[in-house]
Amino acid sequence: MTLMRFFTRTRFWAVLLPLVFVHQALQAEIRETSVWWLPRNVNMFGHEIDFIFYVILGLTGVTSVAVFSVMIYFLVKYRARPGVPAIHSHGNNTLEVVWTTIPVFIFLALAIYGNEQWTQMRLRQPPADAIPVAVVGEQFGWNVRYPGPDGKLATMVASKVGKENPFGVDPADPAGADDFTTYNEVVFPVDRPIRLYLGSKDVIHAFYVPEFRLYQDMVPGRVYDFVWLKAEATGNFQLACNQLCGQGHYKMFGKLSVVPLAEYETWAKGKAPTKVSVQETKTTAPVTVAER
Ligand SMILES: [Cu+2]
């Protein structure tokens, strides 16, 4: 009774409802599209992931409606009534076999399909024209390394990743001489495969972009070189860390843009270190440190 009075007589709703609306407005601010449903998908692999999501949602949705309908019907129909004797059921073998066999085949189909999609996403070699991009998480931001005109990234060695060398590269590596780095700024060209090299400087972080349907934990001491993607549409997204990685976790996010190839090339040219600055970097600081 006291609880009822709280809901009906206090200003509970007057306080709660505006909060709900403010929360939704903030959500809309954070997400580019679709506050109520899945964010839009812009990755090549996302179609299959969304497909299996809808299949599972449909199966479990139909099943739960059916189960609850039968349950409520039986609750009412077989309720205790004076003078009506109880029915003692000892099971039904046919029913048992049917409702065990059908789910077995459904789960098998889901497992086989899911396994095949995972193979495509993570076990297949990325296409040869994929642009390599290294992303290394740290408390609390993203170090990003792009190849220069040679299209090659310096080799990343997990054991060399550290405070002063976020990408774990050898400063003498010729492939890395023209690499350039950004901080909390990621730009990908549309319709071009991107091969990621993911790592962490300190604690576990996670590369997570809902619009790419892509999630990968980054455990320190490893380089993840098997994650790749291909964006099919342009747009601005957020690369937000999805592992609680410390007190500043909430602010660990980078701007991620997918742009036309020409725009990407212009952007990269503007970032690429000139020959002179590479020489300077080599003599003054042997290790490339990400820009702040
Ligand atoms: Cu993090």
Short mmCIF file of C-alpha atoms and ligand atoms in Angstrom, two decimals:
data_model
loop_
_atom_site.label_atom_id
_atom_site.label_comp_id
_atom_site.label_asym_id
_atom_site.label_seq_id
_atom_site.Cartn_x
_atom_site.Cartn_y
_atom_site.Cartn_z
CA MET A 1 0.00 0.00 0.00
CA THR A 2 2.80 2.37 0.91
CA LEU A 3 4.53 1.59 -2.38
CA MET A 4 1.31 2.17 -4.33
CA ARG A 5 0.89 5.54 -2.65
CA PHE A 6 4.46 6.43 -3.58
CA PHE A 7 3.73 5.82 -7.26
CA THR A 8 0.33 7.51 -7.31
CA ARG A 9 0.61 10.41 -4.90
CA THR A 10 4.23 11.54 -5.04
CA ARG A 11 5.83 13.40 -7.88
CA PHE A 12 7.57 10.15 -8.88
CA TRP A 13 6.37 10.26 -12.50
CA ALA A 14 6.89 13.98 -12.78
CA VAL A 15 10.56 13.34 -12.00
CA LEU A 16 11.04 10.07 -13.87
CA LEU A 17 9.46 10.92 -17.22
CA PRO A 18 11.61 14.00 -17.98
CA LEU A 19 14.67 11.94 -17.00
CA VAL A 20 13.69 9.26 -19.50
CA PHE A 21 13.34 11.86 -22.24
CA VAL A 22 16.65 13.52 -21.37
CA HIS A 23 18.32 10.11 -21.40
CA GLN A 24 16.89 9.32 -24.84
CA ALA A 25 18.01 12.69 -26.16
CA LEU A 26 21.55 12.00 -24.92
CA GLN A 27 21.48 8.56 -26.53
CA ALA A 28 20.41 10.13 -29.80
CA GLU A 29 23.31 12.53 -29.47
CA ILE A 30 25.82 9.72 -29.01
CA ARG A 31 24.48 7.40 -31.67
CA GLU A 32 24.35 8.42 -35.27
CA THR A 33 21.13 6.57 -36.04
CA SER A 34 18.41 4.45 -34.50
CA VAL A 35 18.07 4.96 -30.76
CA TRP A 36 15.45 2.24 -30.40
CA TRP A 37 16.85 -0.45 -32.65
CA LEU A 38 20.18 -1.65 -34.01
CA PRO A 39 22.49 1.08 -35.27
CA ARG A 40 22.86 1.01 -39.03
CA ASN A 41 25.38 -1.42 -40.42
CA VAL A 42 28.18 -0.16 -42.67
CA ASN A 43 30.52 -3.16 -42.65
CA MET A 44 30.65 -5.88 -45.29
CA PHE A 45 30.33 -8.60 -42.60
CA GLY A 46 27.45 -6.89 -40.82
CA HIS A 47 24.70 -8.28 -43.06
CA GLU A 48 25.29 -11.87 -41.95
CA ILE A 49 25.58 -10.81 -38.30
CA ASP A 50 22.29 -8.91 -38.50
CA PHE A 51 20.69 -11.84 -40.34
CA ILE A 52 21.58 -14.33 -37.61
CA PHE A 53 20.49 -11.79 -34.98
CA TYR A 54 17.04 -11.52 -36.56
CA VAL A 55 16.77 -15.30 -37.01
CA ILE A 56 17.53 -15.87 -33.31
CA LEU A 57 15.24 -13.00 -32.28
CA GLY A 58 12.42 -14.48 -34.40
CA LEU A 59 12.91 -18.03 -33.10
CA THR A 60 13.12 -17.02 -29.44
CA GLY A 61 10.30 -14.48 -29.87
CA VAL A 62 7.88 -17.01 -31.38
CA THR A 63 8.93 -19.64 -28.82
CA SER A 64 8.43 -17.37 -25.81
CA VAL A 65 5.02 -16.16 -27.04
CA ALA A 66 3.96 -19.79 -27.62
CA VAL A 67 5.27 -21.01 -24.25
CA PHE A 68 3.71 -18.18 -22.25
CA SER A 69 0.38 -18.48 -24.09
CA VAL A 70 0.12 -22.21 -23.34
CA MET A 71 1.24 -21.65 -19.76
CA ILE A 72 -1.36 -18.95 -19.08
CA TYR A 73 -4.08 -21.00 -20.82
CA PHE A 74 -3.26 -24.07 -18.70
CA LEU A 75 -3.07 -22.00 -15.50
CA VAL A 76 -6.61 -20.81 -16.07
CA LYS A 77 -8.06 -24.00 -17.52
CA TYR A 78 -6.68 -26.37 -14.88
CA ARG A 79 -7.02 -24.10 -11.86
CA ALA A 80 -8.19 -25.65 -8.59
CA ARG A 81 -11.96 -25.80 -8.39
CA PRO A 82 -14.09 -27.50 -5.76
CA GLY A 83 -15.45 -30.83 -6.96
CA VAL A 84 -13.10 -31.11 -9.99
CA PRO A 85 -10.49 -33.89 -9.54
CA ALA A 86 -6.84 -33.24 -10.54
CA ILE A 87 -5.41 -34.90 -13.66
CA HIS A 88 -2.22 -36.89 -13.03
CA SER A 89 -0.02 -36.80 -16.14
CA HIS A 90 3.00 -39.10 -16.45
CA GLY A 91 4.47 -37.48 -19.56
CA ASN A 92 4.20 -38.08 -23.27
CA ASN A 93 7.10 -39.74 -25.09
CA THR A 94 6.16 -38.45 -28.56
CA LEU A 95 6.00 -34.87 -27.29
CA GLU A 96 9.36 -35.24 -25.52
CA VAL A 97 11.07 -36.58 -28.66
CA VAL A 98 9.59 -33.82 -30.85
CA TRP A 99 10.49 -30.91 -28.59
CA THR A 100 14.00 -32.23 -28.09
CA THR A 101 14.75 -33.07 -31.72
CA ILE A 102 13.56 -29.77 -33.23
CA PRO A 103 15.77 -27.56 -30.98
CA VAL A 104 18.76 -29.86 -31.60
CA PHE A 105 18.51 -29.21 -35.35
CA ILE A 106 17.92 -25.49 -34.82
CA PHE A 107 21.01 -25.19 -32.59
CA LEU A 108 23.08 -27.25 -35.03
CA ALA A 109 22.05 -25.01 -37.94
CA LEU A 110 22.87 -21.86 -35.93
CA ALA A 111 26.24 -23.27 -34.86
CA ILE A 112 27.24 -24.31 -38.39
CA TYR A 113 26.15 -21.00 -39.90
CA GLY A 114 27.80 -18.97 -37.13
CA ASN A 115 31.02 -20.93 -37.42
CA GLU A 116 31.13 -20.37 -41.18
CA GLN A 117 30.63 -16.61 -40.74
CA TRP A 118 33.33 -16.46 -38.05
CA THR A 119 35.70 -18.24 -40.43
CA GLN A 120 35.00 -15.63 -43.11
CA MET A 121 35.51 -12.75 -40.67
CA ARG A 122 38.52 -13.80 -38.65
CA LEU A 123 40.23 -16.86 -40.14
CA ARG A 124 40.32 -16.04 -43.85
CA GLN A 125 43.28 -14.03 -45.12
CA PRO A 126 42.34 -10.38 -45.63
CA PRO A 127 42.33 -9.32 -49.32
CA ALA A 128 45.72 -8.36 -50.74
CA ASP A 129 44.68 -4.73 -51.34
CA ALA A 130 43.76 -4.23 -47.68
CA ILE A 131 45.25 -1.11 -46.09
CA PRO A 132 47.09 -2.01 -42.89
CA VAL A 133 46.23 0.20 -39.91
CA ALA A 134 47.59 -0.29 -36.40
CA VAL A 135 45.44 0.72 -33.44
CA VAL A 136 46.94 0.54 -29.96
CA GLY A 137 44.87 1.29 -26.90
CA GLU A 138 46.24 2.99 -23.81
CA GLN A 139 44.83 4.56 -20.67
CA PHE A 140 42.92 6.51 -22.05
CA GLY A 141 43.07 6.94 -25.79
CA TRP A 142 43.84 5.41 -29.15
CA ASN A 143 47.22 5.48 -30.90
CA VAL A 144 46.74 4.96 -34.62
CA ARG A 145 49.45 4.27 -37.18
CA TYR A 146 48.99 4.49 -40.94
CA PRO A 147 51.27 3.41 -43.76
CA GLY A 148 52.84 6.13 -45.89
CA PRO A 149 53.06 6.08 -49.70
CA ASP A 150 54.74 2.63 -49.65
CA GLY A 151 51.51 1.15 -48.30
CA LYS A 152 53.46 -0.82 -45.69
CA LEU A 153 53.37 -0.53 -41.92
CA ALA A 154 56.43 -1.10 -39.78
CA THR A 155 56.29 -4.60 -38.29
CA MET A 156 54.66 -4.62 -34.87
CA VAL A 157 56.28 -6.80 -32.24
CA ALA A 158 54.13 -7.41 -29.19
CA SER A 159 57.08 -7.68 -26.80
CA LYS A 160 58.37 -4.25 -27.90
CA VAL A 161 55.07 -2.44 -27.27
CA GLY A 162 55.60 -0.11 -24.34
CA LYS A 163 55.26 3.39 -22.95
CA GLU A 164 57.68 5.01 -25.39
CA ASN A 165 56.99 2.66 -28.29
CA PRO A 166 53.22 2.20 -28.51
CA PHE A 167 53.40 0.28 -31.79
CA GLY A 168 56.34 -1.93 -30.85
CA VAL A 169 58.25 -1.09 -34.02
CA ASP A 170 61.93 -1.15 -34.85
CA PRO A 171 62.93 2.48 -35.64
CA ALA A 172 65.26 1.17 -38.35
CA ASP A 173 62.43 -0.71 -40.11
CA PRO A 174 62.39 0.77 -43.65
CA ALA A 175 58.66 0.02 -44.01
CA GLY A 176 57.97 2.38 -41.12
CA ALA A 177 60.01 5.37 -42.31
CA ASP A 178 57.00 6.99 -43.98
CA ASP A 179 54.34 5.82 -41.51
CA PHE A 180 52.35 8.52 -39.78
CA THR A 181 50.43 8.44 -36.54
CA THR A 182 47.33 10.07 -35.14
CA TYR A 183 45.76 10.15 -31.71
CA ASN A 184 42.03 9.51 -31.25
CA GLU A 185 41.52 10.12 -34.95
CA VAL A 186 40.70 7.29 -37.35
CA VAL A 187 39.87 7.74 -41.03
CA PHE A 188 39.03 4.80 -43.29
CA PRO A 189 38.33 4.92 -47.02
CA VAL A 190 34.99 3.49 -48.10
CA ASP A 191 34.87 0.23 -50.12
CA ARG A 192 38.50 -0.65 -49.33
CA PRO A 193 39.39 -3.52 -47.02
CA ILE A 194 41.21 -2.43 -43.87
CA ARG A 195 43.45 -4.87 -42.05
CA LEU A 196 43.78 -3.96 -38.39
CA TYR A 197 46.78 -4.59 -36.17
CA LEU A 198 45.41 -4.23 -32.67
CA GLY A 199 47.39 -4.01 -29.46
CA SER A 200 47.49 -2.50 -26.01
CA LYS A 201 50.14 -0.55 -24.12
CA ASP A 202 48.92 -1.22 -20.61
CA VAL A 203 45.67 -2.98 -19.71
CA ILE A 204 42.92 -4.74 -21.63
CA HIS A 205 40.96 -2.48 -23.99
CA ALA A 206 38.46 -3.31 -26.72
CA PHE A 207 38.05 -2.09 -30.27
CA TYR A 208 34.32 -1.71 -30.67
CA VAL A 209 32.34 0.01 -33.40
CA PRO A 210 28.65 -1.00 -33.34
CA GLU A 211 28.11 0.23 -36.91
CA PHE A 212 30.84 -2.19 -38.05
CA ARG A 213 29.37 -5.03 -35.97
CA LEU A 214 32.97 -5.42 -34.89
CA TYR A 215 34.30 -6.14 -31.43
CA GLN A 216 37.78 -7.27 -30.49
CA ASP A 217 39.41 -7.30 -27.08
CA MET A 218 43.01 -6.09 -26.99
CA VAL A 219 45.00 -7.92 -24.34
CA PRO A 220 48.44 -6.43 -23.67
CA GLY A 221 51.31 -8.60 -24.89
CA ARG A 222 49.54 -9.59 -28.10
CA VAL A 223 49.18 -8.18 -31.60
CA TYR A 224 45.87 -9.06 -33.23
CA ASP A 225 46.52 -9.15 -36.97
CA PHE A 226 43.48 -11.15 -38.09
CA VAL A 227 40.75 -8.52 -37.80
CA TRP A 228 39.66 -6.83 -40.99
CA LEU A 229 36.68 -4.92 -42.28
CA LYS A 230 35.33 -3.15 -45.33
CA ALA A 231 33.08 -0.15 -44.85
CA GLU A 232 30.32 0.08 -47.44
CA ALA A 233 29.08 3.57 -46.62
CA THR A 234 30.55 6.85 -45.47
CA GLY A 235 29.75 8.43 -42.13
CA ASN A 236 31.06 9.55 -38.76
CA PHE A 237 31.23 7.06 -35.95
CA GLN A 238 32.75 6.64 -32.53
CA LEU A 239 35.56 4.28 -31.61
CA ALA A 240 34.79 3.81 -27.93
CA CYS A 241 36.73 1.45 -25.70
CA ASN A 242 34.43 -1.33 -24.56
CA GLN A 243 36.44 -2.79 -21.69
CA LEU A 244 36.31 -1.04 -18.34
CA CYS A 245 40.00 -0.11 -18.37
CA GLY A 246 40.34 2.37 -15.52
CA GLN A 247 39.02 5.63 -14.13
CA GLY A 248 39.20 7.41 -17.48
CA HIS A 249 37.49 4.63 -19.45
CA TYR A 250 34.45 6.84 -20.07
CA LYS A 251 36.51 9.32 -22.06
CA MET A 252 38.44 6.76 -24.11
CA PHE A 253 36.94 7.39 -27.50
CA GLY A 254 38.18 8.47 -30.87
CA LYS A 255 36.57 10.04 -33.89
CA LEU A 256 36.13 7.53 -36.68
CA SER A 257 35.20 8.68 -40.18
CA VAL A 258 34.60 6.66 -43.30
CA VAL A 259 35.24 8.86 -46.34
CA PRO A 260 35.60 8.46 -50.13
CA LEU A 261 38.99 7.11 -51.21
CA ALA A 262 40.12 10.42 -52.75
CA GLU A 263 39.33 12.25 -49.52
CA TYR A 264 41.24 9.64 -47.54
CA GLU A 265 44.27 10.01 -49.79
CA THR A 266 44.24 13.80 -49.41
CA TRP A 267 43.97 13.43 -45.64
CA ALA A 268 46.82 10.90 -45.54
CA LYS A 269 49.03 13.09 -47.73
CA GLY A 270 48.49 15.97 -45.33
CA LYS A 271 49.54 13.78 -42.42
CA ALA A 272 52.47 11.96 -43.99
CA PRO A 273 55.84 13.01 -42.59
CA THR A 274 58.06 14.68 -45.19
CA LYS A 275 61.46 13.19 -45.91
CA VAL A 276 63.18 15.90 -43.85
CA SER A 277 61.12 15.40 -40.72
CA VAL A 278 61.74 11.66 -40.93
CA GLN A 279 65.49 12.34 -40.87
CA GLU A 280 65.03 14.73 -37.95
CA THR A 281 62.92 12.23 -36.09
CA LYS A 282 65.56 9.60 -36.61
CA THR A 283 68.40 11.70 -35.20
CA THR A 284 66.56 13.27 -32.28
CA ALA A 285 64.17 10.57 -31.16
CA PRO A 286 64.82 7.01 -32.28
CA VAL A 287 61.29 5.91 -31.47
CA THR A 288 58.12 7.32 -32.95
CA VAL A 289 55.83 8.51 -30.21
CA ALA A 290 52.19 9.10 -31.02
CA GLU A 291 51.11 12.71 -31.40
CA ARG A 292 49.18 14.11 -28.50
CU CU B 1 40.15 1.26 -22.66
#
